[in-house]
């Protein structure tokens, strides 16, 4: 494949305006993106992944009740001073991960939860006329290099639009946006169509789109037309699908890594266990506990 020069991706949109109904009542007064995997909120994993992909401008699409997210990335002078007085240098270091350069994050409100496509559209003035990434923080991906970095590297070759693609069992395809595949080269898939939540038995493939995207400004223009797709929401999938025959086209990347659907209870619990077991300070204690718990349950059956 010829190597093209494509505009560097420096902006990322984080749509965090959803209602998070699957985590009610917790999400009544806290954003879903502040739910914590071990000791870091979901949004922190998303920001770290974006940074490692070279993103410098972070655009949060927020809503009422999400101010904890803004506070999380603000400076905390009193806490800093207290930790410094107590000589807790390790904790000060941990807090550094939440430091953002002044002006690096912009917050835009989505006034009504009209879907992911509408949320991205709300950021249009901040994105301007350049390619941009979209990260859904409730899709947490354990991968090295991190998923968005893999995508940015692949995008440097392909240009166009790129989505993260993952194989799902056919019975689960109707929960996702699904790719219609034109051709495949290694992990790269050339896409000829996309269907959001296809009815059972009609999915064009078993490759589903998950929450990482690199998009061209043309997708914003498509969203501007405000087409309403499946479920009465403004669908991002439809706006991307409109680009399959455009010059840059649409690509899927079969990324390397494990994705956890932290927007669902089961996925969130799996991620919690997996992330805890990957930590040196927790592995032994948790794994002993899990073994003992399972043994007790089996004995009781
Ligand atoms: P979800 O489909 O997971 O919806 O959105 P949700 O509202 O967050 O959660 P449930 O289904 O009610 O439990 C996927 C992503 O799109 C964002 C969400 O914040 C999440 O990151 N989103 C969704 C918006 O920003 N605005 C919307 O109107 C809808």
mmCIF file of C-alpha atoms and ligand atoms in Angstrom:
data_model
loop_
_atom_site.group_PDB
_atom_site.id
_atom_site.type_symbol
_atom_site.label_atom_id
_atom_site.label_comp_id
_atom_site.label_asym_id
_atom_site.label_seq_id
_atom_site.Cartn_x
_atom_site.Cartn_y
_atom_site.Cartn_z
ATOM 1 C CA UNK A 1 0.000 0.000 0.000
ATOM 2 C CA UNK A 2 1.371 3.429 -0.923
ATOM 3 C CA UNK A 3 2.234 5.611 2.047
ATOM 4 C CA UNK A 4 0.224 8.828 1.990
ATOM 5 C CA UNK A 5 0.620 11.904 4.086
ATOM 6 C CA UNK A 6 -2.551 12.515 6.038
ATOM 7 C CA UNK A 7 -3.365 15.317 8.421
ATOM 8 C CA UNK A 8 -2.308 14.366 11.942
ATOM 9 C CA UNK A 9 -5.170 13.628 14.323
ATOM 10 C CA UNK A 10 -4.847 15.922 17.352
ATOM 11 C CA UNK A 11 -8.465 16.359 18.471
ATOM 12 C CA UNK A 12 -10.638 13.799 20.202
ATOM 13 C CA UNK A 13 -14.308 14.006 21.137
ATOM 14 C CA UNK A 14 -15.507 12.231 24.285
ATOM 15 C CA UNK A 15 -19.296 11.928 24.197
ATOM 16 C CA UNK A 16 -20.242 11.706 27.874
ATOM 17 C CA UNK A 17 -23.768 13.090 27.782
ATOM 18 C CA UNK A 18 -25.674 9.783 27.857
ATOM 19 C CA UNK A 19 -28.124 9.072 30.667
ATOM 20 C CA UNK A 20 -26.382 5.877 31.781
ATOM 21 C CA UNK A 21 -29.710 4.264 32.637
ATOM 22 C CA UNK A 22 -28.192 0.797 32.935
ATOM 23 C CA UNK A 23 -26.355 1.930 36.058
ATOM 24 C CA UNK A 24 -29.276 3.529 37.835
ATOM 25 C CA UNK A 25 -29.609 4.374 40.651
ATOM 26 C CA UNK A 26 -25.828 5.052 40.854
ATOM 27 C CA UNK A 27 -25.954 7.309 37.781
ATOM 28 C CA UNK A 28 -28.757 9.397 39.253
ATOM 29 C CA UNK A 29 -26.159 11.659 40.831
ATOM 30 C CA UNK A 30 -22.845 10.606 39.280
ATOM 31 C CA UNK A 31 -21.738 10.349 35.651
ATOM 32 C CA UNK A 32 -21.289 6.797 34.346
ATOM 33 C CA UNK A 33 -17.816 7.856 33.193
ATOM 34 C CA UNK A 34 -16.798 8.369 36.834
ATOM 35 C CA UNK A 35 -17.480 4.714 37.692
ATOM 36 C CA UNK A 36 -14.218 3.302 38.913
ATOM 37 C CA UNK A 37 -12.209 0.364 37.613
ATOM 38 C CA UNK A 38 -10.068 -0.499 40.639
ATOM 39 C CA UNK A 39 -9.002 3.070 41.471
ATOM 40 C CA UNK A 40 -9.342 5.061 38.284
ATOM 41 C CA UNK A 41 -12.572 6.330 36.712
ATOM 42 C CA UNK A 42 -13.447 5.166 33.193
ATOM 43 C CA UNK A 43 -12.726 8.632 31.801
ATOM 44 C CA UNK A 44 -9.110 8.417 32.986
ATOM 45 C CA UNK A 45 -8.490 5.275 30.911
ATOM 46 C CA UNK A 46 -9.981 7.053 27.881
ATOM 47 C CA UNK A 47 -7.835 10.166 28.362
ATOM 48 C CA UNK A 48 -4.655 8.109 28.827
ATOM 49 C CA UNK A 49 -5.387 6.176 25.631
ATOM 50 C CA UNK A 50 -5.973 9.420 23.711
ATOM 51 C CA UNK A 51 -2.741 10.960 25.002
ATOM 52 C CA UNK A 52 -0.763 7.916 23.949
ATOM 53 C CA UNK A 53 -2.216 8.333 20.441
ATOM 54 C CA UNK A 54 -0.900 11.908 20.212
ATOM 55 C CA UNK A 55 -4.172 13.705 21.003
ATOM 56 C CA UNK A 56 -3.613 17.198 22.425
ATOM 57 C CA UNK A 57 -7.136 18.696 22.253
ATOM 58 C CA UNK A 58 -9.852 16.991 24.270
ATOM 59 C CA UNK A 59 -13.499 17.846 23.644
ATOM 60 C CA UNK A 60 -16.047 16.605 26.185
ATOM 61 C CA UNK A 61 -19.686 16.601 25.150
ATOM 62 C CA UNK A 62 -21.375 16.762 28.536
ATOM 63 C CA UNK A 63 -24.832 17.289 29.997
ATOM 64 C CA UNK A 64 -26.583 18.250 33.210
ATOM 65 C CA UNK A 65 -25.305 16.323 36.208
ATOM 66 C CA UNK A 66 -21.836 15.724 34.772
ATOM 67 C CA UNK A 67 -19.880 18.386 36.649
ATOM 68 C CA UNK A 68 -17.914 15.728 38.594
ATOM 69 C CA UNK A 69 -16.072 15.099 35.310
ATOM 70 C CA UNK A 70 -14.958 18.716 35.081
ATOM 71 C CA UNK A 71 -13.853 18.760 38.713
ATOM 72 C CA UNK A 72 -11.909 15.543 38.241
ATOM 73 C CA UNK A 73 -9.585 17.168 35.682
ATOM 74 C CA UNK A 74 -9.258 20.421 37.607
ATOM 75 C CA UNK A 75 -6.393 21.251 39.946
ATOM 76 C CA UNK A 76 -6.949 20.449 43.624
ATOM 77 C CA UNK A 77 -4.656 22.863 45.503
ATOM 78 C CA UNK A 78 -5.920 21.960 48.999
ATOM 79 C CA UNK A 79 -5.469 18.238 48.386
ATOM 80 C CA UNK A 80 -2.044 18.851 46.852
ATOM 81 C CA UNK A 81 -0.955 20.916 49.840
ATOM 82 C CA UNK A 82 -2.243 18.333 52.351
ATOM 83 C CA UNK A 83 -0.431 15.484 50.584
ATOM 84 C CA UNK A 84 2.755 17.531 50.326
ATOM 85 C CA UNK A 85 2.631 18.381 54.043
ATOM 86 C CA UNK A 86 2.175 14.708 54.842
ATOM 87 C CA UNK A 87 5.107 13.784 52.564
ATOM 88 C CA UNK A 88 2.903 11.528 50.411
ATOM 89 C CA UNK A 89 4.938 11.909 47.242
ATOM 90 C CA UNK A 90 3.652 8.682 45.687
ATOM 91 C CA UNK A 91 0.062 9.882 45.899
ATOM 92 C CA UNK A 92 1.053 13.254 44.466
ATOM 93 C CA UNK A 93 2.519 11.319 41.547
ATOM 94 C CA UNK A 94 -0.748 9.365 41.127
ATOM 95 C CA UNK A 95 -2.650 12.661 40.986
ATOM 96 C CA UNK A 96 -0.383 13.896 38.164
ATOM 97 C CA UNK A 97 -2.299 11.603 35.771
ATOM 98 C CA UNK A 98 -5.314 13.888 36.193
ATOM 99 C CA UNK A 99 -3.351 17.050 35.385
ATOM 100 C CA UNK A 100 -4.375 18.581 32.113
ATOM 101 C CA UNK A 101 -2.711 21.600 30.586
ATOM 102 C CA UNK A 102 -4.931 24.675 30.944
ATOM 103 C CA UNK A 103 -7.165 24.911 27.890
ATOM 104 C CA UNK A 104 -6.553 21.323 26.782
ATOM 105 C CA UNK A 105 -10.120 20.235 27.586
ATOM 106 C CA UNK A 106 -13.141 22.004 26.168
ATOM 107 C CA UNK A 107 -16.642 21.258 27.422
ATOM 108 C CA UNK A 108 -19.707 21.496 25.217
ATOM 109 C CA UNK A 109 -23.237 20.733 26.338
ATOM 110 C CA UNK A 110 -25.624 18.398 24.604
ATOM 111 C CA UNK A 111 -28.937 19.797 25.753
ATOM 112 C CA UNK A 112 -30.989 16.690 24.982
ATOM 113 C CA UNK A 113 -29.774 13.083 24.835
ATOM 114 C CA UNK A 114 -30.549 12.620 21.141
ATOM 115 C CA UNK A 115 -27.958 9.921 20.559
ATOM 116 C CA UNK A 116 -24.264 9.510 19.823
ATOM 117 C CA UNK A 117 -24.448 11.110 16.371
ATOM 118 C CA UNK A 118 -26.066 14.204 17.807
ATOM 119 C CA UNK A 119 -23.494 14.336 20.623
ATOM 120 C CA UNK A 120 -20.607 14.343 18.119
ATOM 121 C CA UNK A 121 -22.419 16.950 16.016
ATOM 122 C CA UNK A 122 -22.603 19.214 19.086
ATOM 123 C CA UNK A 123 -18.784 19.444 18.957
ATOM 124 C CA UNK A 124 -18.668 20.562 15.304
ATOM 125 C CA UNK A 125 -17.477 24.135 15.906
ATOM 126 C CA UNK A 126 -14.578 22.968 18.056
ATOM 127 C CA UNK A 127 -13.554 20.286 15.566
ATOM 128 C CA UNK A 128 -13.517 22.591 12.549
ATOM 129 C CA UNK A 129 -12.207 21.274 9.255
ATOM 130 C CA UNK A 130 -9.841 18.483 10.278
ATOM 131 C CA UNK A 131 -9.943 14.768 11.002
ATOM 132 C CA UNK A 132 -10.809 13.918 14.603
ATOM 133 C CA UNK A 133 -11.058 10.920 16.902
ATOM 134 C CA UNK A 134 -14.092 9.845 18.925
ATOM 135 C CA UNK A 135 -13.650 7.783 22.092
ATOM 136 C CA UNK A 136 -16.542 6.265 24.028
ATOM 137 C CA UNK A 137 -15.192 5.961 27.571
ATOM 138 C CA UNK A 138 -17.529 3.097 28.469
ATOM 139 C CA UNK A 139 -15.692 0.898 25.964
ATOM 140 C CA UNK A 140 -12.492 0.182 27.878
ATOM 141 C CA UNK A 141 -9.809 -1.569 25.842
ATOM 142 C CA UNK A 142 -6.789 -3.259 27.388
ATOM 143 C CA UNK A 143 -4.221 -3.309 24.592
ATOM 144 C CA UNK A 144 -0.578 -2.542 23.891
ATOM 145 C CA UNK A 145 -0.180 -0.322 21.998
ATOM 146 C CA UNK A 146 -3.478 1.227 23.105
ATOM 147 C CA UNK A 147 -6.318 0.872 20.577
ATOM 148 C CA UNK A 148 -6.513 4.491 19.398
ATOM 149 C CA UNK A 149 -2.763 4.504 18.818
ATOM 150 C CA UNK A 150 -3.088 1.400 16.638
ATOM 151 C CA UNK A 151 -5.800 3.216 14.710
ATOM 152 C CA UNK A 152 -3.829 6.448 14.293
ATOM 153 C CA UNK A 153 -0.906 4.415 12.943
ATOM 154 C CA UNK A 154 -3.159 2.561 10.491
ATOM 155 C CA UNK A 155 -4.855 5.833 9.513
ATOM 156 C CA UNK A 156 -1.471 7.295 8.570
ATOM 157 C CA UNK A 157 -1.526 4.737 5.724
ATOM 158 C CA UNK A 158 -5.198 4.778 4.759
ATOM 159 C CA UNK A 159 -6.601 8.247 5.472
ATOM 160 C CA UNK A 160 -10.390 8.366 5.219
ATOM 161 C CA UNK A 161 -12.555 7.217 8.110
ATOM 162 C CA UNK A 162 -11.626 4.424 10.455
ATOM 163 C CA UNK A 163 -13.608 2.460 13.045
ATOM 164 C CA UNK A 164 -12.427 -0.087 15.602
ATOM 165 C CA UNK A 165 -13.744 -3.498 14.548
ATOM 166 C CA UNK A 166 -14.273 -6.550 16.717
ATOM 167 C CA UNK A 167 -15.685 -10.005 15.982
ATOM 168 C CA UNK A 168 -18.885 -10.777 17.881
ATOM 169 C CA UNK A 169 -20.988 -13.959 18.001
ATOM 170 C CA UNK A 170 -23.737 -13.739 15.302
ATOM 171 C CA UNK A 171 -26.429 -13.785 17.991
ATOM 172 C CA UNK A 172 -24.961 -10.579 19.508
ATOM 173 C CA UNK A 173 -24.581 -8.633 16.234
ATOM 174 C CA UNK A 174 -27.951 -6.889 16.560
ATOM 175 C CA UNK A 175 -26.604 -4.964 19.579
ATOM 176 C CA UNK A 176 -23.924 -3.206 17.484
ATOM 177 C CA UNK A 177 -23.177 -1.286 14.323
ATOM 178 C CA UNK A 178 -22.027 -4.002 11.893
ATOM 179 C CA UNK A 179 -19.636 -3.754 8.920
ATOM 180 C CA UNK A 180 -20.385 -4.897 5.386
ATOM 181 C CA UNK A 181 -16.929 -5.960 4.187
ATOM 182 C CA UNK A 182 -15.599 -5.229 0.687
ATOM 183 C CA UNK A 183 -12.094 -6.688 1.188
ATOM 184 C CA UNK A 184 -9.481 -7.395 3.845
ATOM 185 C CA UNK A 185 -5.716 -6.818 4.044
ATOM 186 C CA UNK A 186 -4.210 -8.093 7.292
ATOM 187 C CA UNK A 187 -6.040 -6.331 10.138
ATOM 188 C CA UNK A 188 -7.486 -3.685 7.778
ATOM 189 C CA UNK A 189 -10.987 -4.073 6.419
ATOM 190 C CA UNK A 190 -12.291 -2.011 3.523
ATOM 191 C CA UNK A 191 -15.906 -1.256 4.339
ATOM 192 C CA UNK A 192 -18.688 -1.041 1.744
ATOM 193 C CA UNK A 193 -21.584 -0.551 4.123
ATOM 194 C CA UNK A 194 -22.558 -0.252 7.787
ATOM 195 C CA UNK A 195 -25.803 -1.177 9.519
ATOM 196 C CA UNK A 196 -26.743 0.016 13.010
ATOM 197 C CA UNK A 197 -28.339 -2.713 15.152
ATOM 198 C CA UNK A 198 -29.386 -5.058 12.309
ATOM 199 C CA UNK A 199 -32.448 -7.210 13.059
ATOM 200 C CA UNK A 200 -31.522 -10.798 14.057
ATOM 201 C CA UNK A 201 -30.272 -12.859 11.122
ATOM 202 C CA UNK A 202 -29.668 -9.886 8.794
ATOM 203 C CA UNK A 203 -26.169 -8.729 9.890
ATOM 204 C CA UNK A 204 -23.854 -8.405 6.855
ATOM 205 C CA UNK A 205 -20.887 -9.828 8.862
ATOM 206 C CA UNK A 206 -19.813 -10.635 12.408
ATOM 207 C CA UNK A 207 -17.534 -7.571 12.579
ATOM 208 C CA UNK A 208 -18.967 -5.014 14.971
ATOM 209 C CA UNK A 209 -17.976 -1.390 15.464
ATOM 210 C CA UNK A 210 -16.924 -0.480 18.975
ATOM 211 C CA UNK A 211 -16.267 2.870 20.580
ATOM 212 C CA UNK A 212 -13.197 4.229 18.779
ATOM 213 C CA UNK A 213 -13.360 6.227 15.561
ATOM 214 C CA UNK A 214 -11.225 8.478 13.380
ATOM 215 C CA UNK A 215 -13.522 10.593 11.230
ATOM 216 C CA UNK A 216 -13.353 13.170 8.491
ATOM 217 C CA UNK A 217 -15.163 16.526 8.732
ATOM 218 C CA UNK A 218 -17.501 15.248 6.013
ATOM 219 C CA UNK A 219 -19.115 13.026 8.645
ATOM 220 C CA UNK A 220 -20.043 16.217 10.507
ATOM 221 C CA UNK A 221 -21.631 17.564 7.345
ATOM 222 C CA UNK A 222 -23.610 14.319 7.060
ATOM 223 C CA UNK A 223 -24.704 14.681 10.688
ATOM 224 C CA UNK A 224 -25.699 18.222 9.900
ATOM 225 C CA UNK A 225 -28.421 16.851 7.666
ATOM 226 C CA UNK A 226 -29.744 15.300 10.922
ATOM 227 C CA UNK A 227 -31.001 12.053 9.490
ATOM 228 C CA UNK A 228 -32.810 9.920 12.048
ATOM 229 C CA UNK A 229 -31.896 6.210 11.953
ATOM 230 C CA UNK A 230 -32.680 3.159 14.082
ATOM 231 C CA UNK A 231 -34.308 3.986 17.431
ATOM 232 C CA UNK A 232 -35.219 7.600 16.568
ATOM 233 C CA UNK A 233 -31.742 8.843 17.584
ATOM 234 C CA UNK A 234 -29.264 10.592 15.306
ATOM 235 C CA UNK A 235 -27.003 7.681 14.370
ATOM 236 C CA UNK A 236 -23.272 8.170 13.962
ATOM 237 C CA UNK A 237 -23.107 4.863 12.055
ATOM 238 C CA UNK A 238 -25.363 6.219 9.309
ATOM 239 C CA UNK A 239 -23.295 9.377 8.915
ATOM 240 C CA UNK A 240 -20.094 7.299 8.567
ATOM 241 C CA UNK A 241 -21.759 4.805 6.205
ATOM 242 C CA UNK A 242 -22.495 7.699 3.840
ATOM 243 C CA UNK A 243 -18.735 7.943 3.262
ATOM 244 C CA UNK A 244 -18.069 4.390 2.020
ATOM 245 C CA UNK A 245 -17.768 5.536 -1.585
ATOM 246 C CA UNK A 246 -15.996 8.826 -0.863
ATOM 247 C CA UNK A 247 -12.332 9.359 -1.748
ATOM 248 C CA UNK A 248 -10.868 8.204 1.573
ATOM 249 C CA UNK A 249 -13.582 5.636 2.178
ATOM 250 C CA UNK A 250 -14.282 3.798 5.435
ATOM 251 C CA UNK A 251 -11.918 1.309 7.028
ATOM 252 C CA UNK A 252 -12.286 -1.076 9.920
ATOM 253 C CA UNK A 253 -9.274 -2.026 12.022
ATOM 254 C CA UNK A 254 -9.245 -5.381 13.772
ATOM 255 C CA UNK A 255 -7.358 -3.959 16.746
ATOM 256 C CA UNK A 256 -5.273 -6.070 19.101
ATOM 257 C CA UNK A 257 -6.610 -5.983 22.658
ATOM 258 C CA UNK A 258 -9.428 -6.957 24.956
ATOM 259 C CA UNK A 259 -12.507 -4.763 24.951
ATOM 260 C CA UNK A 260 -14.808 -4.489 27.955
ATOM 261 C CA UNK A 261 -18.311 -3.074 27.623
ATOM 262 C CA UNK A 262 -18.266 -1.038 30.816
ATOM 263 C CA UNK A 263 -21.632 0.479 29.889
ATOM 264 C CA UNK A 264 -23.165 -2.861 30.945
ATOM 265 C CA UNK A 265 -23.062 -4.339 34.418
ATOM 266 C CA UNK A 266 -21.604 -7.684 33.332
ATOM 267 C CA UNK A 267 -18.882 -6.005 31.248
ATOM 268 C CA UNK A 268 -18.024 -3.588 34.027
ATOM 269 C CA UNK A 269 -17.671 -6.414 36.560
ATOM 270 C CA UNK A 270 -15.495 -8.433 34.165
ATOM 271 C CA UNK A 271 -13.255 -5.417 33.601
ATOM 272 C CA UNK A 272 -13.003 -4.808 37.340
ATOM 273 C CA UNK A 273 -11.821 -8.373 37.978
ATOM 274 C CA UNK A 274 -9.465 -8.428 34.970
ATOM 275 C CA UNK A 275 -7.860 -5.074 35.796
ATOM 276 C CA UNK A 276 -7.488 -5.986 39.462
ATOM 277 C CA UNK A 277 -5.882 -9.317 38.567
ATOM 278 C CA UNK A 278 -3.385 -7.489 36.333
ATOM 279 C CA UNK A 279 -2.183 -5.396 39.286
ATOM 280 C CA UNK A 280 0.814 -6.578 41.326
ATOM 281 C CA UNK A 281 -0.614 -5.085 44.526
ATOM 282 C CA UNK A 282 -3.979 -6.885 44.248
ATOM 283 C CA UNK A 283 -3.460 -10.053 42.199
ATOM 284 C CA UNK A 284 -2.631 -12.575 44.923
ATOM 285 C CA UNK A 285 -5.252 -11.513 47.436
ATOM 286 C CA UNK A 286 -8.050 -11.271 44.871
ATOM 287 C CA UNK A 287 -7.198 -14.495 43.118
ATOM 288 C CA UNK A 288 -7.099 -16.398 46.456
ATOM 289 C CA UNK A 289 -10.475 -14.908 47.291
ATOM 290 C CA UNK A 290 -12.028 -15.787 43.919
ATOM 291 C CA UNK A 291 -10.771 -19.383 44.096
ATOM 292 C CA UNK A 292 -12.135 -19.807 47.615
ATOM 293 C CA UNK A 293 -15.468 -18.223 46.672
ATOM 294 C CA UNK A 294 -15.919 -20.471 43.635
ATOM 295 C CA UNK A 295 -14.947 -23.553 45.662
ATOM 296 C CA UNK A 296 -17.540 -22.690 48.322
ATOM 297 C CA UNK A 297 -20.219 -22.145 45.671
ATOM 298 C CA UNK A 298 -19.402 -25.438 43.949
ATOM 299 C CA UNK A 299 -19.510 -27.295 47.272
ATOM 300 C CA UNK A 300 -22.938 -25.800 47.997
ATOM 301 C CA UNK A 301 -24.392 -27.011 44.662
HETATM 302 P P1 LIG B 1 -24.960 4.484 25.385
HETATM 303 O O1 LIG B 1 -25.699 3.867 24.277
HETATM 304 O O2 LIG B 1 -24.110 3.604 26.224
HETATM 305 O O3 LIG B 1 -26.046 5.279 26.261
HETATM 306 O O4 LIG B 1 -24.077 5.642 24.772
HETATM 307 P P2 LIG B 1 -25.978 5.816 27.739
HETATM 308 O O5 LIG B 1 -27.094 6.798 27.888
HETATM 309 O O6 LIG B 1 -24.621 6.336 28.083
HETATM 310 O O7 LIG B 1 -26.250 4.543 28.680
HETATM 311 P P3 LIG B 1 -27.577 3.664 28.927
HETATM 312 O O8 LIG B 1 -27.746 2.843 27.683
HETATM 313 O O9 LIG B 1 -28.721 4.575 29.210
HETATM 314 O O10 LIG B 1 -27.185 2.840 30.126
HETATM 315 C C1 LIG B 1 -22.816 5.438 24.217
HETATM 316 C C2 LIG B 1 -21.967 6.671 24.411
HETATM 317 O O11 LIG B 1 -22.558 7.799 23.789
HETATM 318 C C3 LIG B 1 -22.773 8.843 24.728
HETATM 319 C C4 LIG B 1 -22.773 8.156 26.077
HETATM 320 O O12 LIG B 1 -22.397 9.069 27.097
HETATM 321 C C5 LIG B 1 -21.775 7.041 25.873
HETATM 322 O O13 LIG B 1 -20.426 7.486 26.017
HETATM 323 N N1 LIG B 1 -24.058 9.508 24.419
HETATM 324 C C6 LIG B 1 -25.160 8.760 24.147
HETATM 325 C C7 LIG B 1 -24.134 10.882 24.426
HETATM 326 O O14 LIG B 1 -23.132 11.591 24.684
HETATM 327 N N2 LIG B 1 -25.331 11.477 24.128
HETATM 328 C C8 LIG B 1 -26.438 10.754 23.835
HETATM 329 O O15 LIG B 1 -27.495 11.363 23.559
HETATM 330 C C9 LIG B 1 -26.343 9.354 23.846
#
